[in-house]
Short mmCIF file of C-alpha atoms and ligand atoms in Angstrom, two decimals:
data_model
loop_
_atom_site.label_atom_id
_atom_site.label_comp_id
_atom_site.label_asym_id
_atom_site.label_seq_id
_atom_site.Cartn_x
_atom_site.Cartn_y
_atom_site.Cartn_z
CA MET A 1397 87.84 84.93 114.14
CA ILE A 1398 87.87 88.34 115.70
CA SER A 1399 89.47 91.16 113.85
CA VAL A 1400 90.06 94.70 115.16
CA ALA A 1401 91.11 97.37 112.70
CA ILE A 1402 92.91 100.31 114.02
CA ASP A 1403 93.54 103.05 111.46
CA GLY A 1404 94.76 106.57 111.73
CA PRO A 1405 97.43 109.06 110.85
CA SER A 1406 101.21 108.69 111.66
CA GLY A 1407 102.18 109.17 115.32
CA ALA A 1408 98.72 108.79 116.84
CA GLY A 1409 100.16 105.92 118.82
CA LYS A 1410 98.44 103.23 116.85
CA SER A 1411 101.32 100.76 116.97
CA THR A 1412 102.07 100.99 120.73
CA VAL A 1413 98.41 101.04 121.66
CA ALA A 1414 97.53 98.14 119.27
CA ARG A 1415 100.48 96.10 120.59
CA ARG A 1416 99.42 96.60 124.19
CA ALA A 1417 95.80 95.97 123.54
CA ALA A 1418 96.54 92.84 121.56
CA GLU A 1419 98.71 91.56 124.49
CA ALA A 1420 95.91 92.21 126.98
CA LEU A 1421 93.26 90.55 124.77
CA GLY A 1422 95.43 87.59 123.64
CA TYR A 1423 95.31 88.55 119.90
CA ILE A 1424 98.09 88.81 117.40
CA TYR A 1425 99.20 92.36 116.59
CA VAL A 1426 99.85 93.00 112.92
CA ASP A 1427 101.68 96.21 111.99
CA THR A 1428 100.93 96.64 108.39
CA GLY A 1429 103.02 99.84 108.07
CA ALA A 1430 106.01 97.62 108.41
CA LEU A 1431 105.21 95.98 105.09
CA TYR A 1432 105.13 99.32 103.19
CA ARG A 1433 108.28 100.34 104.99
CA SER A 1434 110.12 97.14 103.92
CA ILE A 1435 109.20 97.74 100.22
CA GLY A 1436 110.21 101.39 100.66
CA LEU A 1437 113.53 100.30 102.21
CA PHE A 1438 114.18 97.84 99.38
CA ALA A 1439 113.45 100.42 96.70
CA LEU A 1440 115.75 102.91 98.36
CA LEU A 1441 118.59 100.46 98.61
CA ALA A 1442 118.05 99.45 94.96
CA GLY A 1443 118.35 103.11 93.98
CA ALA A 1444 114.75 103.06 92.63
CA ASP A 1445 112.40 106.05 92.48
CA CYS A 1446 109.82 105.18 95.10
CA LYS A 1447 107.16 107.06 93.26
CA ASN A 1448 107.63 105.38 89.99
CA GLU A 1449 105.25 102.53 89.30
CA ASP A 1450 107.52 101.08 86.60
CA HIS A 1451 110.44 100.90 88.93
CA LEU A 1452 108.24 99.16 91.63
CA ARG A 1453 106.83 96.74 88.99
CA LYS A 1454 110.51 95.53 88.38
CA ILE A 1455 111.16 95.34 92.13
CA LEU A 1456 108.12 93.59 93.54
CA PRO A 1457 108.76 90.17 91.91
CA ILE A 1458 112.13 90.02 93.59
CA ILE A 1459 110.83 90.86 97.05
CA LYS A 1460 109.80 88.23 99.53
CA LEU A 1461 108.11 89.59 102.65
CA GLU A 1462 107.29 87.49 105.69
CA LEU A 1463 105.80 88.38 109.09
CA LYS A 1464 107.01 86.39 111.98
CA PHE A 1465 105.98 86.57 115.62
CA VAL A 1466 108.69 86.03 118.24
CA GLU A 1467 107.29 86.06 121.80
CA GLY A 1468 104.33 88.14 120.56
CA GLU A 1469 106.60 90.65 118.77
CA GLN A 1470 106.17 91.09 115.05
CA ARG A 1471 109.37 90.76 113.07
CA VAL A 1472 109.48 91.54 109.32
CA LEU A 1473 111.65 89.55 107.10
CA LEU A 1474 112.72 91.05 103.73
CA ASN A 1475 114.17 88.33 101.50
CA GLY A 1476 114.99 86.33 104.72
CA LYS A 1477 116.68 89.21 106.49
CA ASP A 1478 115.13 90.77 109.62
CA VAL A 1479 114.74 94.49 108.80
CA SER A 1480 112.44 95.39 111.71
CA GLU A 1481 114.83 98.01 112.99
CA ASP A 1482 116.17 99.22 109.61
CA ILE A 1483 112.63 100.22 108.42
CA ARG A 1484 112.30 102.92 111.22
CA THR A 1485 114.43 105.64 109.79
CA PRO A 1486 112.98 108.99 108.53
CA GLU A 1487 114.13 108.08 105.07
CA ALA A 1488 112.31 104.58 105.15
CA SER A 1489 109.26 106.43 106.50
CA MET A 1490 109.06 108.86 103.56
CA ALA A 1491 109.81 105.93 101.06
CA ALA A 1492 106.96 103.95 102.67
CA SER A 1493 104.56 106.82 102.20
CA ASP A 1494 105.71 107.05 98.58
CA VAL A 1495 105.44 103.42 97.67
CA SER A 1496 102.08 103.17 99.52
CA ALA A 1497 100.46 105.63 97.14
CA LEU A 1498 100.99 103.13 94.22
CA PRO A 1499 97.99 100.83 93.47
CA LEU A 1500 100.42 98.10 92.39
CA VAL A 1501 102.04 98.05 95.81
CA ARG A 1502 98.75 98.03 97.77
CA GLU A 1503 97.43 95.21 95.50
CA TYR A 1504 100.69 93.22 96.17
CA LEU A 1505 100.12 93.47 99.95
CA LEU A 1506 96.32 92.80 99.97
CA ASP A 1507 96.38 89.03 100.37
CA LEU A 1508 99.29 88.99 102.79
CA GLN A 1509 97.34 91.14 105.17
CA ARG A 1510 93.97 89.46 104.66
CA ASN A 1511 95.45 86.02 105.19
CA MET A 1512 96.74 87.07 108.61
CA ALA A 1513 93.16 87.67 109.79
CA LEU A 1514 91.77 84.45 108.32
CA SER A 1515 93.43 82.13 110.88
CA ASN A 1516 94.15 84.41 113.87
CA ASN A 1517 92.32 86.81 116.11
CA VAL A 1518 94.14 90.10 115.15
CA ILE A 1519 94.52 93.71 115.93
CA MET A 1520 95.75 95.14 112.68
CA ASP A 1521 96.91 98.68 112.40
CA GLY A 1522 97.29 100.73 109.24
CA ARG A 1523 95.48 103.33 107.15
CA ASP A 1524 92.97 101.31 105.16
CA ILE A 1525 92.36 98.25 107.32
CA GLY A 1526 88.70 99.10 108.18
CA THR A 1527 87.95 100.52 104.69
CA VAL A 1528 89.72 98.19 102.27
CA ILE A 1529 91.65 95.25 103.80
CA LEU A 1530 89.08 94.05 106.43
CA PRO A 1531 85.81 95.75 105.49
CA GLU A 1532 84.09 93.16 107.71
CA ALA A 1533 86.36 93.67 110.73
CA THR A 1534 84.53 92.91 114.01
CA VAL A 1535 85.70 96.29 115.47
CA LYS A 1536 86.95 99.37 113.59
CA ILE A 1537 88.71 102.10 115.41
CA PHE A 1538 90.10 105.36 113.95
CA LEU A 1539 92.81 106.60 116.32
CA THR A 1540 93.77 110.17 115.93
CA ALA A 1541 95.50 113.15 117.59
CA SER A 1542 96.46 116.64 116.69
CA ALA A 1543 99.53 117.04 114.38
CA GLU A 1544 101.33 118.87 117.17
CA ALA A 1545 100.86 116.22 119.79
CA ARG A 1546 101.85 113.47 117.19
CA ALA A 1547 104.97 115.45 116.25
CA MET A 1548 106.01 116.00 119.88
CA ARG A 1549 105.67 112.20 120.64
CA ARG A 1550 107.72 111.25 117.59
CA TYR A 1551 110.31 113.98 118.30
CA SER A 1552 110.88 112.61 121.82
CA GLU A 1553 111.33 109.12 120.34
CA LEU A 1554 113.79 110.22 117.59
CA LEU A 1555 115.82 112.54 119.89
CA ALA A 1556 117.16 109.48 121.75
CA LYS A 1557 118.65 108.17 118.45
CA ASN A 1558 119.49 111.43 116.77
CA PRO A 1559 120.23 114.47 119.07
CA SER A 1560 120.31 116.96 116.07
CA VAL A 1561 116.73 116.35 115.09
CA THR A 1562 114.34 119.33 115.62
CA TYR A 1563 110.74 119.47 116.53
CA GLU A 1564 109.95 121.63 113.49
CA GLU A 1565 111.53 119.06 111.22
CA VAL A 1566 109.35 116.31 112.66
CA LEU A 1567 106.17 118.39 112.53
CA ASN A 1568 106.88 119.24 108.80
CA ASP A 1569 107.48 115.50 108.17
CA ILE A 1570 104.20 114.59 109.88
CA ASN A 1571 102.31 117.32 107.98
CA ARG A 1572 103.75 116.11 104.70
CA ARG A 1573 102.96 112.52 105.24
CA ASP A 1574 99.44 113.28 106.37
CA GLU A 1575 98.92 115.28 103.31
CA GLN A 1576 100.29 112.50 101.10
CA ASP A 1577 98.41 109.66 102.91
CA SER A 1578 95.09 111.46 103.04
CA GLY A 1579 95.28 113.07 99.53
CA ARG A 1580 96.12 110.00 97.39
CA SER A 1581 93.56 108.66 95.17
CA ILE A 1582 93.79 105.06 96.25
CA ALA A 1583 92.95 103.93 99.71
CA PRO A 1584 93.20 107.46 101.24
CA LEU A 1585 93.43 107.79 104.98
CA LYS A 1586 89.93 108.28 106.20
CA PRO A 1587 87.73 106.60 108.83
CA ALA A 1588 85.45 103.74 107.76
CA LYS A 1589 81.75 104.69 108.12
CA ASP A 1590 81.26 102.35 110.97
CA ALA A 1591 84.59 103.28 112.78
CA VAL A 1592 84.66 104.49 116.36
CA ILE A 1593 86.77 107.60 116.36
CA LEU A 1594 89.07 107.98 119.39
CA ASP A 1595 91.32 111.05 119.85
CA SER A 1596 94.48 110.52 121.90
CA THR A 1597 95.65 114.22 122.03
CA MET A 1598 94.77 114.73 125.75
CA ARG A 1599 95.25 111.03 126.78
CA ASN A 1600 98.44 109.32 127.84
CA LEU A 1601 99.35 105.86 126.65
CA ASP A 1602 97.66 103.95 129.44
CA GLU A 1603 94.44 105.90 129.04
CA THR A 1604 94.45 105.33 125.36
CA VAL A 1605 95.12 101.62 125.72
CA SER A 1606 92.30 101.20 128.27
CA LEU A 1607 89.94 103.12 125.95
CA VAL A 1608 90.79 100.92 123.01
CA ILE A 1609 90.28 97.72 125.05
CA ARG A 1610 87.07 99.02 126.46
CA THR A 1611 85.83 99.91 122.86
CA VAL A 1612 86.61 96.36 121.70
CA CYS A 1613 84.95 94.73 124.72
CA GLU A 1614 81.83 96.79 124.42
CA LYS A 1615 81.48 95.88 120.73
CA LEU A 1616 82.04 92.22 121.48
CA SER A 1617 79.43 92.23 124.17
CA THR A 1618 76.81 93.78 121.77
CA LEU A 1619 77.49 91.01 119.29
CA LYS A 1620 76.80 88.35 121.90
CA GLU A 1621 73.46 89.79 122.81
O1 LIG B 780 102.24 103.13 110.10
P1 LIG B 780 103.53 103.53 109.53
O2 LIG B 780 103.93 104.96 109.90
O3 LIG B 780 104.58 102.51 109.77
O4 LIG B 780 103.30 103.57 107.97
C1 LIG B 780 104.29 103.89 107.03
C2 LIG B 780 103.67 104.41 105.81
O5 LIG B 780 102.95 103.32 105.14
C3 LIG B 780 102.71 105.59 105.91
O6 LIG B 780 103.15 106.71 105.38
C4 LIG B 780 101.45 105.15 105.28
C5 LIG B 780 101.62 103.80 104.69
N1 LIG B 780 100.69 102.82 105.16
C6 LIG B 780 99.52 102.70 104.30
O7 LIG B 780 99.42 103.44 103.31
N2 LIG B 780 98.60 101.70 104.60
C7 LIG B 780 98.80 100.89 105.70
N3 LIG B 780 97.88 99.99 105.99
C8 LIG B 780 99.86 101.12 106.54
C9 LIG B 780 100.80 102.08 106.20
#
């Protein structure tokens, strides 16, 4: 099986790029952030403290997460309910970042993610795919961009849903999440030693998708030699 790990900070375009590259290559796209977001959402709705390991210890046994693929699109089911849209709010993003810092939560999601790559050719995006989840991934990419470029992209997306959102708020949010995701002691956001680092700051979506596909194809061709 072929596995492509795409890690990097929030807003670098990982999910859109990974989805389009997977479509072009005929692989399954797995968005692992959706799993942390679903746990964060459940914890929020349950009134739990997302940073409290004891709270999460009580919650995890009553959570059932499933990933489904409908016409190539990943849908995430939380206790049977499709929460693919509900997990995209800024509150769910912060809750996801909080719960993702807990070893208990990362451990809980480990097998679910690994199993996806056992029986499918996958492009999996996240923060620790190349370093922890799939250390033997066929191709490892670390996709990054400046915080300002990432904030501007996210701001344009959010503006359509919420006209009162400001660029400064989004930039602050990105900086806070970067700090939290990179500074945590467990599975911090960092490139794997053998990752190819790609920067999307000065590239549009099409250019970044092409670059990712080219990187995958080049790596695969070296393996055939
Ligand atoms: O990729 P995303 O923005 O949907 O991720 C939401 C949060 O989950 C993010 O703050 C970091 C965390 N995350 C993680 O720690 N490990 C992953 N493999 C994916 C996401």
